[in-house]
């Protein structure tokens, strides 16, 4: 019952905000019965329909080509919708100022005059009477500015993703790390999200960037894909070219469990990646462990910290790969020195970072929890719309530092 109420509330808010967009961008700026109003109304209706279609397309079992066709406009509308609403809300603050300036100015544009009976909606009763031409001018000025700002924001965010992740470098001192491991470099990459939008070309760019760091070890901490092995076999093929002296390791993220986790666990090993599924390997200088994502509990394959970290030599440094930052609390209990995570995307699109903070102990960067340090990367790709605003994508090279050096 609670779920049903929640869904109804979400759909109500979603529909209400789209009505708000239609009112401000279409009804208030066009003449009733005009082609512009019909086209605008059609776009406001088509956008959310395509967005919902993009969400359900994969599970509906439709051909992958059709999924790709729906995904681009659908997810892009999702990003544009967010910033249209935000910029229009800013416009609400500017609207009375523009109206006041027009009223006081002798430069009110005469060429936009239309007959009051010609179809523009009358002003709300609680607003003072104003010439239709001035009200229309204000609506078009504010709506146009908001639309331009939203398109520019989404355009910038799309370029940020499609141009590929930037390399970020950070040094992390570890108390138990032996002197011989001083300077050991781990390339941390997460949330690539190869799927109907980010495909083989993006994967090649990520692989080239990772290999260019010449790291000693590569850690892929989940959410590699959004789709099945059948659909994405070609897209992930470039990962077979990943090169590091101590190999490339992979743990599952929550999205793998939406896309056939068991098949992906097999396929990443065929690509040459080392799977850490509730297990660990003893490297020359430290233990590297990995746990399954929490979402794996749905199919009886959830995280098992005892299997991954039990009965180990506590004198050795332990580095844990765990997709979600919330797994840090278990890592602390098992004496992990450093946990590497992703999942949050740093919020991906502002103000999403504030929502991410509610669900994660750390949204991005390095923080300490007792004797355990947690590093969270913002990820290399993007989920849903290929857009990032205020949360640039990254591949992080962590250089481990021995306090004995």
mmCIF file of C-alpha atoms in Angstrom:
data_model
loop_
_atom_site.group_PDB
_atom_site.id
_atom_site.type_symbol
_atom_site.label_atom_id
_atom_site.label_comp_id
_atom_site.label_asym_id
_atom_site.label_seq_id
_atom_site.Cartn_x
_atom_site.Cartn_y
_atom_site.Cartn_z
ATOM 1 C CA UNK A 1 0.000 0.000 0.000
ATOM 2 C CA UNK A 2 2.836 2.365 0.892
ATOM 3 C CA UNK A 3 4.526 1.617 -2.431
ATOM 4 C CA UNK A 4 1.336 2.329 -4.340
ATOM 5 C CA UNK A 5 0.861 5.649 -2.547
ATOM 6 C CA UNK A 6 4.486 6.539 -3.238
ATOM 7 C CA UNK A 7 4.113 5.777 -6.943
ATOM 8 C CA UNK A 8 0.926 7.852 -7.128
ATOM 9 C CA UNK A 9 2.634 10.796 -5.407
ATOM 10 C CA UNK A 10 5.667 10.607 -7.713
ATOM 11 C CA UNK A 11 3.486 10.425 -10.822
ATOM 12 C CA UNK A 12 1.386 13.309 -9.526
ATOM 13 C CA UNK A 13 4.442 15.500 -8.989
ATOM 14 C CA UNK A 14 5.863 14.435 -12.362
ATOM 15 C CA UNK A 15 2.630 15.297 -14.135
ATOM 16 C CA UNK A 16 2.212 18.548 -12.229
ATOM 17 C CA UNK A 17 5.676 19.760 -13.171
ATOM 18 C CA UNK A 18 5.028 18.974 -16.825
ATOM 19 C CA UNK A 19 1.791 20.947 -16.640
ATOM 20 C CA UNK A 20 3.844 23.820 -15.197
ATOM 21 C CA UNK A 21 6.271 23.577 -18.133
ATOM 22 C CA UNK A 22 3.378 23.579 -20.606
ATOM 23 C CA UNK A 23 1.809 26.589 -18.953
ATOM 24 C CA UNK A 24 4.943 28.710 -18.855
ATOM 25 C CA UNK A 25 6.591 27.639 -22.103
ATOM 26 C CA UNK A 26 3.564 26.987 -24.315
ATOM 27 C CA UNK A 27 0.288 28.433 -23.071
ATOM 28 C CA UNK A 28 1.716 31.720 -21.832
ATOM 29 C CA UNK A 29 3.850 32.326 -24.912
ATOM 30 C CA UNK A 30 1.634 31.287 -27.812
ATOM 31 C CA UNK A 31 -1.747 32.158 -29.289
ATOM 32 C CA UNK A 32 -4.581 29.724 -28.815
ATOM 33 C CA UNK A 33 -5.042 27.525 -31.872
ATOM 34 C CA UNK A 34 -1.685 28.450 -33.396
ATOM 35 C CA UNK A 35 0.790 25.966 -34.897
ATOM 36 C CA UNK A 36 3.346 26.979 -32.261
ATOM 37 C CA UNK A 37 0.975 25.975 -29.474
ATOM 38 C CA UNK A 38 0.186 22.627 -31.106
ATOM 39 C CA UNK A 39 3.867 21.843 -31.629
ATOM 40 C CA UNK A 40 4.813 22.921 -28.112
ATOM 41 C CA UNK A 41 2.035 20.862 -26.570
ATOM 42 C CA UNK A 42 3.117 17.855 -28.614
ATOM 43 C CA UNK A 43 6.693 18.142 -27.383
ATOM 44 C CA UNK A 44 5.637 18.444 -23.737
ATOM 45 C CA UNK A 45 3.569 15.263 -24.151
ATOM 46 C CA UNK A 46 6.130 13.300 -26.191
ATOM 47 C CA UNK A 47 9.033 14.051 -23.838
ATOM 48 C CA UNK A 48 7.773 12.228 -20.732
ATOM 49 C CA UNK A 49 6.336 9.392 -22.838
ATOM 50 C CA UNK A 50 9.770 8.758 -24.373
ATOM 51 C CA UNK A 51 11.441 9.101 -20.951
ATOM 52 C CA UNK A 52 9.204 6.431 -19.426
ATOM 53 C CA UNK A 53 9.725 4.305 -22.530
ATOM 54 C CA UNK A 54 13.504 4.544 -22.117
ATOM 55 C CA UNK A 55 13.221 3.300 -18.525
ATOM 56 C CA UNK A 56 11.108 0.248 -19.363
ATOM 57 C CA UNK A 57 12.478 -0.598 -22.825
ATOM 58 C CA UNK A 58 15.154 -3.083 -21.719
ATOM 59 C CA UNK A 59 12.830 -5.053 -19.431
ATOM 60 C CA UNK A 60 10.135 -5.058 -22.129
ATOM 61 C CA UNK A 61 12.363 -7.213 -24.330
ATOM 62 C CA UNK A 62 12.134 -5.037 -27.431
ATOM 63 C CA UNK A 63 14.935 -5.065 -30.070
ATOM 64 C CA UNK A 64 18.114 -3.312 -28.955
ATOM 65 C CA UNK A 65 18.096 -0.962 -31.951
ATOM 66 C CA UNK A 66 14.676 0.307 -30.891
ATOM 67 C CA UNK A 67 15.937 0.697 -27.320
ATOM 68 C CA UNK A 68 18.731 2.919 -28.631
ATOM 69 C CA UNK A 69 16.298 4.978 -30.705
ATOM 70 C CA UNK A 70 14.080 5.582 -27.680
ATOM 71 C CA UNK A 71 16.905 6.070 -25.164
ATOM 72 C CA UNK A 72 18.534 9.138 -26.685
ATOM 73 C CA UNK A 73 15.508 11.466 -26.855
ATOM 74 C CA UNK A 74 13.908 9.933 -23.764
ATOM 75 C CA UNK A 75 16.841 10.318 -21.400
ATOM 76 C CA UNK A 76 17.844 13.673 -22.851
ATOM 77 C CA UNK A 77 14.342 14.935 -22.138
ATOM 78 C CA UNK A 78 14.848 13.804 -18.530
ATOM 79 C CA UNK A 79 17.890 16.051 -18.162
ATOM 80 C CA UNK A 80 16.280 18.933 -20.043
ATOM 81 C CA UNK A 81 13.141 18.610 -17.923
ATOM 82 C CA UNK A 82 15.152 19.068 -14.713
ATOM 83 C CA UNK A 83 16.841 22.246 -15.891
ATOM 84 C CA UNK A 84 13.768 23.691 -17.574
ATOM 85 C CA UNK A 85 11.973 23.480 -14.241
ATOM 86 C CA UNK A 86 14.915 24.936 -12.309
ATOM 87 C CA UNK A 87 15.503 27.821 -14.709
ATOM 88 C CA UNK A 88 11.788 28.602 -14.926
ATOM 89 C CA UNK A 89 11.673 28.803 -11.130
ATOM 90 C CA UNK A 90 14.517 31.303 -11.312
ATOM 91 C CA UNK A 91 12.465 33.083 -13.956
ATOM 92 C CA UNK A 92 9.572 33.400 -11.532
ATOM 93 C CA UNK A 93 11.784 35.699 -9.467
ATOM 94 C CA UNK A 94 12.702 37.733 -12.541
ATOM 95 C CA UNK A 95 9.174 37.912 -13.958
ATOM 96 C CA UNK A 96 7.856 40.775 -11.728
ATOM 97 C CA UNK A 97 11.054 42.749 -12.299
ATOM 98 C CA UNK A 98 10.721 42.470 -16.079
ATOM 99 C CA UNK A 99 7.028 43.353 -15.867
ATOM 100 C CA UNK A 100 7.822 46.429 -13.784
ATOM 101 C CA UNK A 101 10.538 47.515 -16.210
ATOM 102 C CA UNK A 102 8.164 47.137 -19.166
ATOM 103 C CA UNK A 103 5.431 49.090 -17.398
ATOM 104 C CA UNK A 104 7.733 51.986 -16.590
ATOM 105 C CA UNK A 105 9.547 52.011 -19.904
ATOM 106 C CA UNK A 106 8.478 54.010 -22.898
ATOM 107 C CA UNK A 107 10.131 51.369 -25.067
ATOM 108 C CA UNK A 108 7.449 48.719 -24.791
ATOM 109 C CA UNK A 109 7.550 46.821 -28.120
ATOM 110 C CA UNK A 110 4.577 47.762 -30.248
ATOM 111 C CA UNK A 111 5.214 45.132 -32.890
ATOM 112 C CA UNK A 112 4.108 42.317 -30.631
ATOM 113 C CA UNK A 113 0.602 43.699 -30.071
ATOM 114 C CA UNK A 114 -2.174 41.203 -30.713
ATOM 115 C CA UNK A 115 -5.910 41.629 -30.216
ATOM 116 C CA UNK A 116 -7.060 40.705 -26.720
ATOM 117 C CA UNK A 117 -9.734 38.533 -28.275
ATOM 118 C CA UNK A 118 -7.288 36.878 -30.647
ATOM 119 C CA UNK A 119 -6.643 33.928 -28.404
ATOM 120 C CA UNK A 120 -3.952 34.730 -25.817
ATOM 121 C CA UNK A 121 -5.220 33.591 -22.440
ATOM 122 C CA UNK A 122 -6.409 36.343 -20.149
ATOM 123 C CA UNK A 123 -4.385 37.216 -17.080
ATOM 124 C CA UNK A 124 -5.274 35.437 -13.819
ATOM 125 C CA UNK A 125 -7.829 37.324 -11.753
ATOM 126 C CA UNK A 126 -5.436 37.809 -8.870
ATOM 127 C CA UNK A 127 -3.017 39.708 -11.120
ATOM 128 C CA UNK A 128 -3.556 43.366 -12.042
ATOM 129 C CA UNK A 129 -4.930 44.025 -15.517
ATOM 130 C CA UNK A 130 -2.153 44.571 -18.046
ATOM 131 C CA UNK A 131 -2.043 44.956 -21.798
ATOM 132 C CA UNK A 132 -1.964 41.558 -23.464
ATOM 133 C CA UNK A 133 1.094 42.519 -25.526
ATOM 134 C CA UNK A 134 3.143 43.344 -22.446
ATOM 135 C CA UNK A 135 2.183 40.161 -20.624
ATOM 136 C CA UNK A 136 2.999 38.129 -23.716
ATOM 137 C CA UNK A 137 6.328 39.889 -24.097
ATOM 138 C CA UNK A 138 7.255 39.159 -20.481
ATOM 139 C CA UNK A 139 6.255 35.490 -20.806
ATOM 140 C CA UNK A 140 8.236 35.072 -23.995
ATOM 141 C CA UNK A 141 11.281 36.851 -22.580
ATOM 142 C CA UNK A 142 11.345 34.826 -19.362
ATOM 143 C CA UNK A 143 10.386 31.539 -21.029
ATOM 144 C CA UNK A 144 12.872 31.993 -23.829
ATOM 145 C CA UNK A 145 15.683 32.857 -21.429
ATOM 146 C CA UNK A 146 14.870 29.820 -19.260
ATOM 147 C CA UNK A 147 14.759 27.514 -22.292
ATOM 148 C CA UNK A 148 18.080 28.856 -23.595
ATOM 149 C CA UNK A 149 19.707 28.447 -20.175
ATOM 150 C CA UNK A 150 18.372 24.884 -19.825
ATOM 151 C CA UNK A 151 19.536 23.834 -23.298
ATOM 152 C CA UNK A 152 22.957 25.392 -22.658
ATOM 153 C CA UNK A 153 23.279 23.621 -19.303
ATOM 154 C CA UNK A 154 22.357 20.239 -20.769
ATOM 155 C CA UNK A 155 24.608 20.822 -23.770
ATOM 156 C CA UNK A 156 27.546 21.575 -21.510
ATOM 157 C CA UNK A 157 26.783 18.509 -19.386
ATOM 158 C CA UNK A 158 26.535 16.257 -22.446
ATOM 159 C CA UNK A 159 29.874 17.449 -23.799
ATOM 160 C CA UNK A 160 31.377 16.786 -20.361
ATOM 161 C CA UNK A 161 30.372 13.105 -20.579
ATOM 162 C CA UNK A 162 30.963 12.373 -24.247
ATOM 163 C CA UNK A 163 34.446 13.915 -24.206
ATOM 164 C CA UNK A 164 35.452 11.199 -21.738
ATOM 165 C CA UNK A 165 36.598 11.120 -18.110
ATOM 166 C CA UNK A 166 39.536 13.127 -16.864
ATOM 167 C CA UNK A 167 42.378 11.573 -14.885
ATOM 168 C CA UNK A 168 42.457 12.549 -11.236
ATOM 169 C CA UNK A 169 45.462 11.747 -9.036
ATOM 170 C CA UNK A 170 45.605 11.326 -5.271
ATOM 171 C CA UNK A 171 48.157 10.025 -2.767
ATOM 172 C CA UNK A 172 46.865 7.915 0.133
ATOM 173 C CA UNK A 173 49.155 7.024 3.054
ATOM 174 C CA UNK A 174 48.528 3.578 4.568
ATOM 175 C CA UNK A 175 49.975 2.716 7.957
ATOM 176 C CA UNK A 176 50.654 -0.986 7.334
ATOM 177 C CA UNK A 177 51.815 -0.738 3.739
ATOM 178 C CA UNK A 178 55.371 -2.105 3.388
ATOM 179 C CA UNK A 179 58.146 0.160 2.193
ATOM 180 C CA UNK A 180 58.474 -1.820 -1.048
ATOM 181 C CA UNK A 181 54.917 -0.865 -2.024
ATOM 182 C CA UNK A 182 55.492 2.859 -1.670
ATOM 183 C CA UNK A 183 54.259 4.518 -4.872
ATOM 184 C CA UNK A 184 52.071 1.586 -5.960
ATOM 185 C CA UNK A 185 49.391 3.017 -8.288
ATOM 186 C CA UNK A 186 45.794 1.826 -8.600
ATOM 187 C CA UNK A 187 43.599 3.137 -11.420
ATOM 188 C CA UNK A 188 40.060 3.275 -10.000
ATOM 189 C CA UNK A 189 37.195 3.325 -12.489
ATOM 190 C CA UNK A 190 33.510 2.885 -11.817
ATOM 191 C CA UNK A 191 30.073 3.499 -13.316
ATOM 192 C CA UNK A 192 31.043 3.348 -16.989
ATOM 193 C CA UNK A 193 27.435 2.382 -17.788
ATOM 194 C CA UNK A 194 27.937 1.026 -21.276
ATOM 195 C CA UNK A 195 24.498 0.585 -22.801
ATOM 196 C CA UNK A 196 22.130 1.986 -25.417
ATOM 197 C CA UNK A 197 23.765 5.439 -25.274
ATOM 198 C CA UNK A 198 27.408 4.993 -24.263
ATOM 199 C CA UNK A 199 28.771 2.247 -26.482
ATOM 200 C CA UNK A 200 31.945 0.828 -27.950
ATOM 201 C CA UNK A 201 33.459 4.190 -28.872
ATOM 202 C CA UNK A 202 33.130 5.395 -25.290
ATOM 203 C CA UNK A 203 34.611 2.138 -23.987
ATOM 204 C CA UNK A 204 37.631 2.594 -26.262
ATOM 205 C CA UNK A 205 38.133 6.118 -24.916
ATOM 206 C CA UNK A 206 37.993 4.849 -21.319
ATOM 207 C CA UNK A 207 40.438 2.016 -22.014
ATOM 208 C CA UNK A 208 42.865 4.389 -23.726
ATOM 209 C CA UNK A 209 42.713 6.768 -20.772
ATOM 210 C CA UNK A 210 43.260 3.996 -18.211
ATOM 211 C CA UNK A 211 46.173 2.445 -20.092
ATOM 212 C CA UNK A 212 47.702 5.902 -20.458
ATOM 213 C CA UNK A 213 48.062 6.155 -16.681
ATOM 214 C CA UNK A 214 50.430 3.131 -16.705
ATOM 215 C CA UNK A 215 49.074 2.071 -13.315
ATOM 216 C CA UNK A 216 50.191 -1.037 -11.447
ATOM 217 C CA UNK A 217 46.643 -2.297 -10.968
ATOM 218 C CA UNK A 218 43.210 -1.498 -12.395
ATOM 219 C CA UNK A 219 40.132 -1.649 -10.145
ATOM 220 C CA UNK A 220 36.700 -1.604 -11.823
ATOM 221 C CA UNK A 221 34.233 -1.135 -8.982
ATOM 222 C CA UNK A 222 30.893 -1.935 -10.574
ATOM 223 C CA UNK A 223 28.156 -0.609 -12.841
ATOM 224 C CA UNK A 224 30.075 -1.462 -15.965
ATOM 225 C CA UNK A 225 26.941 -2.004 -18.061
ATOM 226 C CA UNK A 226 23.263 -1.229 -18.554
ATOM 227 C CA UNK A 227 22.116 -4.132 -20.663
ATOM 228 C CA UNK A 228 22.640 -7.795 -21.400
ATOM 229 C CA UNK A 229 25.763 -9.575 -22.640
ATOM 230 C CA UNK A 230 23.864 -10.340 -25.852
ATOM 231 C CA UNK A 231 23.303 -6.641 -26.571
ATOM 232 C CA UNK A 232 26.605 -5.257 -25.305
ATOM 233 C CA UNK A 233 29.167 -7.890 -26.284
ATOM 234 C CA UNK A 234 30.699 -5.590 -28.893
ATOM 235 C CA UNK A 235 30.566 -2.518 -26.634
ATOM 236 C CA UNK A 236 32.626 -4.123 -23.848
ATOM 237 C CA UNK A 237 35.144 -5.827 -26.162
ATOM 238 C CA UNK A 238 37.730 -3.003 -25.820
ATOM 239 C CA UNK A 239 38.085 -3.878 -22.112
ATOM 240 C CA UNK A 240 40.132 -6.885 -23.203
ATOM 241 C CA UNK A 241 42.906 -4.391 -24.032
ATOM 242 C CA UNK A 242 43.274 -3.114 -20.463
ATOM 243 C CA UNK A 243 46.864 -3.433 -19.321
ATOM 244 C CA UNK A 244 48.428 -3.206 -15.852
ATOM 245 C CA UNK A 245 51.382 -5.018 -14.316
ATOM 246 C CA UNK A 246 49.233 -6.634 -11.597
ATOM 247 C CA UNK A 247 46.096 -7.039 -13.725
ATOM 248 C CA UNK A 248 42.583 -5.602 -13.844
ATOM 249 C CA UNK A 249 39.982 -6.571 -11.234
ATOM 250 C CA UNK A 250 36.199 -6.300 -11.253
ATOM 251 C CA UNK A 251 33.365 -6.355 -8.718
ATOM 252 C CA UNK A 252 29.680 -6.127 -9.453
ATOM 253 C CA UNK A 253 27.574 -3.002 -9.037
ATOM 254 C CA UNK A 254 23.831 -2.793 -8.590
ATOM 255 C CA UNK A 255 23.216 -2.350 -12.336
ATOM 256 C CA UNK A 256 24.846 -5.672 -13.169
ATOM 257 C CA UNK A 257 21.989 -7.317 -11.257
ATOM 258 C CA UNK A 258 19.484 -5.556 -13.514
ATOM 259 C CA UNK A 259 21.313 -6.870 -16.582
ATOM 260 C CA UNK A 260 22.096 -10.534 -15.909
ATOM 261 C CA UNK A 261 24.860 -10.535 -13.302
ATOM 262 C CA UNK A 262 25.795 -14.202 -13.635
ATOM 263 C CA UNK A 263 26.339 -13.858 -17.380
ATOM 264 C CA UNK A 264 28.390 -10.715 -16.861
ATOM 265 C CA UNK A 265 30.527 -12.372 -14.188
ATOM 266 C CA UNK A 266 31.445 -15.022 -16.739
ATOM 267 C CA UNK A 267 31.948 -12.608 -19.606
ATOM 268 C CA UNK A 268 34.275 -10.165 -17.828
ATOM 269 C CA UNK A 269 36.587 -13.085 -17.105
ATOM 270 C CA UNK A 270 36.535 -13.984 -20.803
ATOM 271 C CA UNK A 271 37.725 -10.419 -21.409
ATOM 272 C CA UNK A 272 40.703 -11.022 -19.114
ATOM 273 C CA UNK A 273 39.415 -9.246 -16.007
ATOM 274 C CA UNK A 274 39.872 -10.912 -12.616
ATOM 275 C CA UNK A 275 36.539 -11.311 -10.842
ATOM 276 C CA UNK A 276 36.430 -10.705 -7.105
ATOM 277 C CA UNK A 277 33.077 -12.139 -6.059
ATOM 278 C CA UNK A 278 33.204 -12.213 -2.254
ATOM 279 C CA UNK A 279 36.831 -13.250 -2.525
ATOM 280 C CA UNK A 280 40.366 -11.929 -2.242
ATOM 281 C CA UNK A 281 43.776 -12.381 -3.744
ATOM 282 C CA UNK A 282 47.128 -11.952 -2.052
ATOM 283 C CA UNK A 283 49.244 -9.539 -4.048
ATOM 284 C CA UNK A 284 52.951 -9.117 -3.253
ATOM 285 C CA UNK A 285 52.374 -6.113 -0.955
ATOM 286 C CA UNK A 286 48.757 -6.251 0.205
ATOM 287 C CA UNK A 287 45.526 -8.207 0.112
ATOM 288 C CA UNK A 288 43.017 -7.158 -2.539
ATOM 289 C CA UNK A 289 39.446 -8.188 -1.746
ATOM 290 C CA UNK A 290 36.093 -7.620 -3.414
ATOM 291 C CA UNK A 291 32.477 -8.098 -2.389
ATOM 292 C CA UNK A 292 29.333 -8.360 -4.461
ATOM 293 C CA UNK A 293 26.943 -5.431 -4.547
ATOM 294 C CA UNK A 294 24.076 -5.240 -2.079
ATOM 295 C CA UNK A 295 21.614 -5.681 -4.964
ATOM 296 C CA UNK A 296 22.910 -9.247 -5.282
ATOM 297 C CA UNK A 297 20.803 -10.230 -2.283
ATOM 298 C CA UNK A 298 17.842 -10.409 -4.697
ATOM 299 C CA UNK A 299 19.284 -13.573 -6.233
ATOM 300 C CA UNK A 300 21.112 -14.908 -3.173
ATOM 301 C CA UNK A 301 24.478 -13.425 -4.175
ATOM 302 C CA UNK A 302 24.798 -10.494 -1.776
ATOM 303 C CA UNK A 303 28.037 -9.279 -0.213
ATOM 304 C CA UNK A 304 29.843 -11.731 2.074
ATOM 305 C CA UNK A 305 32.576 -9.965 4.010
ATOM 306 C CA UNK A 306 33.508 -13.100 5.929
ATOM 307 C CA UNK A 307 34.226 -14.986 2.717
ATOM 308 C CA UNK A 308 36.214 -12.073 1.320
ATOM 309 C CA UNK A 309 38.110 -10.988 4.418
ATOM 310 C CA UNK A 310 37.861 -13.697 7.046
ATOM 311 C CA UNK A 311 40.914 -15.626 8.252
ATOM 312 C CA UNK A 312 43.378 -13.254 6.636
ATOM 313 C CA UNK A 313 46.677 -12.046 8.073
ATOM 314 C CA UNK A 314 45.684 -8.817 9.837
ATOM 315 C CA UNK A 315 49.277 -7.593 9.668
ATOM 316 C CA UNK A 316 48.902 -7.185 5.904
ATOM 317 C CA UNK A 317 47.273 -4.130 4.352
ATOM 318 C CA UNK A 318 43.796 -4.839 2.985
ATOM 319 C CA UNK A 319 42.281 -2.954 0.044
ATOM 320 C CA UNK A 320 38.599 -3.659 -0.595
ATOM 321 C CA UNK A 321 36.598 -3.130 -3.790
ATOM 322 C CA UNK A 322 32.925 -2.530 -2.939
ATOM 323 C CA UNK A 323 30.590 -0.701 -5.290
ATOM 324 C CA UNK A 324 28.466 1.186 -2.769
ATOM 325 C CA UNK A 325 29.972 3.522 -0.153
ATOM 326 C CA UNK A 326 27.459 2.318 2.474
ATOM 327 C CA UNK A 327 29.445 -0.905 2.661
ATOM 328 C CA UNK A 328 32.126 1.004 4.558
ATOM 329 C CA UNK A 329 30.614 0.057 7.914
ATOM 330 C CA UNK A 330 31.269 -3.648 7.307
ATOM 331 C CA UNK A 331 34.723 -2.810 5.985
ATOM 332 C CA UNK A 332 35.572 -1.074 9.266
ATOM 333 C CA UNK A 333 34.493 -4.138 11.262
ATOM 334 C CA UNK A 334 36.777 -6.369 9.196
ATOM 335 C CA UNK A 335 39.821 -4.122 9.575
ATOM 336 C CA UNK A 336 40.061 -2.953 5.972
ATOM 337 C CA UNK A 337 42.656 -0.228 5.425
ATOM 338 C CA UNK A 338 41.172 1.241 2.234
ATOM 339 C CA UNK A 339 37.811 0.765 0.511
ATOM 340 C CA UNK A 340 37.342 1.807 -3.112
ATOM 341 C CA UNK A 341 33.786 2.585 -4.248
ATOM 342 C CA UNK A 342 31.687 4.370 -6.845
ATOM 343 C CA UNK A 343 27.888 4.299 -7.266
ATOM 344 C CA UNK A 344 27.084 7.928 -6.401
ATOM 345 C CA UNK A 345 28.284 9.595 -9.635
ATOM 346 C CA UNK A 346 28.953 12.556 -7.330
ATOM 347 C CA UNK A 347 25.264 13.326 -7.823
ATOM 348 C CA UNK A 348 25.756 13.453 -11.652
ATOM 349 C CA UNK A 349 23.484 16.460 -12.225
ATOM 350 C CA UNK A 350 23.186 19.331 -9.758
ATOM 351 C CA UNK A 351 21.290 19.418 -7.394
ATOM 352 C CA UNK A 352 21.409 15.599 -7.389
ATOM 353 C CA UNK A 353 24.419 15.728 -5.081
ATOM 354 C CA UNK A 354 22.130 16.744 -2.199
ATOM 355 C CA UNK A 355 19.995 13.642 -2.762
ATOM 356 C CA UNK A 356 23.116 11.473 -3.005
ATOM 357 C CA UNK A 357 24.271 12.804 0.373
ATOM 358 C CA UNK A 358 21.083 11.495 1.974
ATOM 359 C CA UNK A 359 21.784 7.930 0.844
ATOM 360 C CA UNK A 360 25.584 7.679 1.043
ATOM 361 C CA UNK A 361 28.128 8.334 3.798
ATOM 362 C CA UNK A 362 30.529 9.828 1.235
ATOM 363 C CA UNK A 363 29.437 11.161 -2.158
ATOM 364 C CA UNK A 364 32.886 11.736 -3.668
ATOM 365 C CA UNK A 365 36.499 11.908 -2.569
ATOM 366 C CA UNK A 366 38.451 10.545 0.381
ATOM 367 C CA UNK A 367 37.190 10.283 3.957
ATOM 368 C CA UNK A 368 38.249 8.350 7.037
ATOM 369 C CA UNK A 369 36.012 6.076 9.093
ATOM 370 C CA UNK A 370 37.932 4.968 12.157
ATOM 371 C CA UNK A 371 41.078 3.243 10.918
ATOM 372 C CA UNK A 372 39.566 2.696 7.472
ATOM 373 C CA UNK A 373 39.777 5.145 4.584
ATOM 374 C CA UNK A 374 37.073 5.309 1.937
ATOM 375 C CA UNK A 375 37.635 6.679 -1.541
ATOM 376 C CA UNK A 376 34.602 7.268 -3.788
ATOM 377 C CA UNK A 377 35.100 8.048 -7.467
ATOM 378 C CA UNK A 378 32.459 10.022 -9.383
ATOM 379 C CA UNK A 379 32.629 7.414 -12.120
ATOM 380 C CA UNK A 380 33.646 7.464 -15.755
ATOM 381 C CA UNK A 381 30.267 7.483 -17.507
ATOM 382 C CA UNK A 382 26.688 8.400 -16.729
ATOM 383 C CA UNK A 383 23.436 6.621 -16.029
ATOM 384 C CA UNK A 384 20.326 7.628 -17.957
ATOM 385 C CA UNK A 385 21.019 10.896 -19.766
ATOM 386 C CA UNK A 386 24.690 11.259 -20.796
ATOM 387 C CA UNK A 387 24.831 14.504 -18.858
ATOM 388 C CA UNK A 388 26.927 15.675 -15.906
ATOM 389 C CA UNK A 389 26.589 19.067 -14.275
ATOM 390 C CA UNK A 390 28.669 19.935 -11.227
ATOM 391 C CA UNK A 391 30.025 16.378 -10.983
ATOM 392 C CA UNK A 392 32.680 15.807 -13.667
ATOM 393 C CA UNK A 393 33.515 12.205 -14.544
ATOM 394 C CA UNK A 394 36.887 10.831 -13.554
ATOM 395 C CA UNK A 395 39.274 7.930 -13.538
ATOM 396 C CA UNK A 396 41.301 8.223 -10.367
ATOM 397 C CA UNK A 397 44.896 7.087 -10.003
ATOM 398 C CA UNK A 398 45.577 6.420 -6.332
ATOM 399 C CA UNK A 399 49.221 6.322 -5.340
ATOM 400 C CA UNK A 400 49.682 4.333 -2.139
ATOM 401 C CA UNK A 401 52.230 5.730 0.266
ATOM 402 C CA UNK A 402 54.003 3.741 2.954
ATOM 403 C CA UNK A 403 54.532 5.547 6.238
ATOM 404 C CA UNK A 404 57.693 3.479 6.575
ATOM 405 C CA UNK A 405 59.246 5.064 3.502
#
